[in-house]
C-alpha cells in the first residue's frame, strides 16, 4: 500500500466546500489536472465519474464513499492497482472553519512496486488543486 495525504485548515465552511465537491461536472474549472469531468448518473455511491486528465485518455472511477459534508471517495482500477482518492472534511473545534484532507491510497498486488513511482506523479498537484478548491468554495 502507498498513501499520500495533503491537509489544509481553512476558514471556509464545510458546506461551501462540499457544494464544490458535489458539483462534479464542474471540477475541471478548479482542478487544473483535468480537461473534463462528467458524473454518470446521480451523485451517490455506485455512480461512475469519467475524468480526462490533461493530455491523457479518459479514465472511469466509481464513487465508493459519500457522506454529505464529510467525505467523498472514488476508486479507479489502473494497471494492477486500485487508486482511491478521497476528500475528508472536518469542522474545526472552534467552529470557524474546516480541515480538509485530500488522500490517495494505492493498493493491490502491484502497489508496493507501482506506488512509489506513480503516487508522487499523481499527488504533485494536490496543493495546487486544494488551493483552487478552497478558492472556488470561498467565492
mmCIF file of C-alpha atoms in Angstrom:
data_model
loop_
_atom_site.group_PDB
_atom_site.id
_atom_site.type_symbol
_atom_site.label_atom_id
_atom_site.label_comp_id
_atom_site.label_asym_id
_atom_site.label_seq_id
_atom_site.Cartn_x
_atom_site.Cartn_y
_atom_site.Cartn_z
ATOM 1 C CA UNK A 1 0.000 0.000 0.000
ATOM 2 C CA UNK A 2 1.157 3.524 -0.799
ATOM 3 C CA UNK A 3 -0.521 6.542 0.864
ATOM 4 C CA UNK A 4 -0.186 10.294 0.499
ATOM 5 C CA UNK A 5 -2.217 12.977 2.305
ATOM 6 C CA UNK A 6 -2.367 16.727 1.862
ATOM 7 C CA UNK A 7 -4.115 18.516 4.726
ATOM 8 C CA UNK A 8 -5.204 22.147 4.934
ATOM 9 C CA UNK A 9 -7.123 24.126 7.552
ATOM 10 C CA UNK A 10 -9.230 26.960 6.215
ATOM 11 C CA UNK A 11 -11.816 29.484 7.348
ATOM 12 C CA UNK A 12 -14.103 28.289 4.532
ATOM 13 C CA UNK A 13 -17.089 26.382 5.894
ATOM 14 C CA UNK A 14 -17.778 22.688 5.357
ATOM 15 C CA UNK A 15 -20.983 23.316 3.408
ATOM 16 C CA UNK A 16 -19.297 25.662 0.912
ATOM 17 C CA UNK A 17 -16.509 23.146 0.242
ATOM 18 C CA UNK A 18 -18.992 20.290 -0.066
ATOM 19 C CA UNK A 19 -21.031 22.266 -2.589
ATOM 20 C CA UNK A 20 -17.971 22.487 -4.869
ATOM 21 C CA UNK A 21 -17.098 18.791 -4.419
ATOM 22 C CA UNK A 22 -20.678 17.729 -5.134
ATOM 23 C CA UNK A 23 -20.662 19.712 -8.400
ATOM 24 C CA UNK A 24 -18.639 17.005 -10.152
ATOM 25 C CA UNK A 25 -19.361 18.208 -13.687
ATOM 26 C CA UNK A 26 -17.533 21.473 -12.887
ATOM 27 C CA UNK A 27 -14.395 20.013 -11.265
ATOM 28 C CA UNK A 28 -12.317 20.868 -14.346
ATOM 29 C CA UNK A 29 -12.957 24.548 -13.595
ATOM 30 C CA UNK A 30 -10.811 24.340 -10.468
ATOM 31 C CA UNK A 31 -8.803 21.096 -10.809
ATOM 32 C CA UNK A 32 -6.208 22.110 -13.371
ATOM 33 C CA UNK A 33 -5.073 18.491 -13.850
ATOM 34 C CA UNK A 34 -8.403 17.701 -15.560
ATOM 35 C CA UNK A 35 -9.598 18.632 -19.030
ATOM 36 C CA UNK A 36 -13.090 17.302 -18.329
ATOM 37 C CA UNK A 37 -15.041 15.547 -15.582
ATOM 38 C CA UNK A 38 -18.524 14.094 -16.061
ATOM 39 C CA UNK A 39 -20.746 12.459 -13.454
ATOM 40 C CA UNK A 40 -22.561 9.471 -14.963
ATOM 41 C CA UNK A 41 -25.800 9.287 -13.000
ATOM 42 C CA UNK A 42 -26.786 10.662 -9.596
ATOM 43 C CA UNK A 43 -24.249 11.895 -7.041
ATOM 44 C CA UNK A 44 -24.255 8.725 -4.948
ATOM 45 C CA UNK A 45 -22.220 5.629 -4.120
ATOM 46 C CA UNK A 46 -22.045 3.322 -7.125
ATOM 47 C CA UNK A 47 -22.228 6.042 -9.757
ATOM 48 C CA UNK A 48 -19.359 6.500 -12.169
ATOM 49 C CA UNK A 49 -17.272 9.562 -12.902
ATOM 50 C CA UNK A 50 -15.496 9.932 -16.240
ATOM 51 C CA UNK A 51 -12.332 12.032 -15.893
ATOM 52 C CA UNK A 52 -9.994 13.180 -18.619
ATOM 53 C CA UNK A 53 -6.619 14.136 -17.154
ATOM 54 C CA UNK A 54 -4.836 16.846 -19.132
ATOM 55 C CA UNK A 55 -3.213 15.306 -22.187
ATOM 56 C CA UNK A 56 -4.397 11.770 -21.395
ATOM 57 C CA UNK A 57 -7.177 9.364 -22.249
ATOM 58 C CA UNK A 58 -10.333 9.397 -20.092
ATOM 59 C CA UNK A 59 -10.464 7.195 -17.012
ATOM 60 C CA UNK A 60 -13.580 5.932 -15.267
ATOM 61 C CA UNK A 61 -13.906 5.906 -11.496
ATOM 62 C CA UNK A 62 -16.677 4.686 -9.236
ATOM 63 C CA UNK A 63 -17.886 6.631 -6.206
ATOM 64 C CA UNK A 64 -17.240 4.341 -3.228
ATOM 65 C CA UNK A 65 -17.978 6.599 -0.236
ATOM 66 C CA UNK A 66 -20.195 9.613 0.159
ATOM 67 C CA UNK A 67 -21.228 11.281 3.396
ATOM 68 C CA UNK A 68 -22.685 14.737 2.887
ATOM 69 C CA UNK A 69 -20.423 17.488 4.239
ATOM 70 C CA UNK A 70 -17.913 14.861 5.447
ATOM 71 C CA UNK A 71 -16.456 12.504 2.836
ATOM 72 C CA UNK A 72 -16.168 11.903 -0.890
ATOM 73 C CA UNK A 73 -14.142 8.979 -2.274
ATOM 74 C CA UNK A 74 -13.786 7.325 -5.654
ATOM 75 C CA UNK A 75 -11.733 4.397 -6.925
ATOM 76 C CA UNK A 76 -10.080 3.605 -10.227
ATOM 77 C CA UNK A 77 -8.540 0.300 -11.323
ATOM 78 C CA UNK A 78 -5.312 1.000 -13.153
ATOM 79 C CA UNK A 79 -2.544 -1.348 -14.270
ATOM 80 C CA UNK A 80 -2.808 -3.905 -11.468
ATOM 81 C CA UNK A 81 -3.514 -1.381 -8.715
ATOM 82 C CA UNK A 82 -6.504 0.403 -7.226
ATOM 83 C CA UNK A 83 -6.346 4.173 -6.778
ATOM 84 C CA UNK A 84 -8.636 5.534 -4.067
ATOM 85 C CA UNK A 85 -8.931 9.313 -3.957
ATOM 86 C CA UNK A 86 -10.781 10.978 -1.111
ATOM 87 C CA UNK A 87 -11.620 14.351 0.353
ATOM 88 C CA UNK A 88 -12.486 14.286 4.062
ATOM 89 C CA UNK A 89 -13.990 17.393 5.653
ATOM 90 C CA UNK A 90 -13.960 18.051 9.380
ATOM 91 C CA UNK A 91 -15.312 21.105 11.191
ATOM 92 C CA UNK A 92 -12.647 22.736 13.299
ATOM 93 C CA UNK A 93 -13.276 22.622 17.043
ATOM 94 C CA UNK A 94 -13.717 26.386 17.252
ATOM 95 C CA UNK A 95 -16.431 26.207 14.575
ATOM 96 C CA UNK A 96 -14.579 28.758 12.481
ATOM 97 C CA UNK A 97 -13.521 26.643 9.564
ATOM 98 C CA UNK A 98 -12.703 23.267 8.124
ATOM 99 C CA UNK A 99 -9.863 20.761 7.985
ATOM 100 C CA UNK A 100 -9.687 19.196 4.526
ATOM 101 C CA UNK A 101 -7.674 16.034 3.890
ATOM 102 C CA UNK A 102 -7.069 15.043 0.264
ATOM 103 C CA UNK A 103 -5.765 11.477 0.247
ATOM 104 C CA UNK A 104 -4.572 8.943 -2.301
ATOM 105 C CA UNK A 105 -4.255 5.266 -1.406
ATOM 106 C CA UNK A 106 -2.709 2.875 -3.910
ATOM 107 C CA UNK A 107 -3.486 -0.759 -3.152
ATOM 108 C CA UNK A 108 -3.378 -4.086 -4.935
ATOM 109 C CA UNK A 109 -0.828 -6.751 -5.798
ATOM 110 C CA UNK A 110 1.498 -4.290 -7.554
ATOM 111 C CA UNK A 111 1.074 -1.383 -5.111
ATOM 112 C CA UNK A 112 4.500 -1.717 -3.495
ATOM 113 C CA UNK A 113 6.150 -1.582 -6.904
ATOM 114 C CA UNK A 114 3.907 0.913 -8.675
ATOM 115 C CA UNK A 115 3.001 3.224 -5.778
ATOM 116 C CA UNK A 116 6.405 4.853 -5.206
ATOM 117 C CA UNK A 117 6.676 5.653 -8.931
ATOM 118 C CA UNK A 118 3.091 6.563 -9.786
ATOM 119 C CA UNK A 119 1.964 8.107 -6.486
ATOM 120 C CA UNK A 120 4.274 11.155 -6.385
ATOM 121 C CA UNK A 121 3.452 11.985 -10.006
ATOM 122 C CA UNK A 122 -0.278 11.908 -9.268
ATOM 123 C CA UNK A 123 -0.110 13.803 -5.965
ATOM 124 C CA UNK A 124 2.317 16.523 -7.071
ATOM 125 C CA UNK A 125 -0.587 18.873 -7.800
ATOM 126 C CA UNK A 126 -2.534 18.196 -4.583
ATOM 127 C CA UNK A 127 -1.521 21.557 -3.009
ATOM 128 C CA UNK A 128 -2.485 23.490 -6.141
ATOM 129 C CA UNK A 129 -5.767 21.594 -6.518
ATOM 130 C CA UNK A 130 -6.607 22.137 -2.829
ATOM 131 C CA UNK A 131 -5.945 25.879 -3.132
ATOM 132 C CA UNK A 132 -8.204 26.035 -6.194
ATOM 133 C CA UNK A 133 -10.958 24.013 -4.491
ATOM 134 C CA UNK A 134 -10.915 26.309 -1.464
ATOM 135 C CA UNK A 135 -10.743 29.413 -3.647
ATOM 136 C CA UNK A 136 -13.828 28.314 -5.559
ATOM 137 C CA UNK A 137 -15.629 27.449 -2.319
ATOM 138 C CA UNK A 138 -14.807 30.865 -0.825
ATOM 139 C CA UNK A 139 -16.058 32.781 -3.901
#
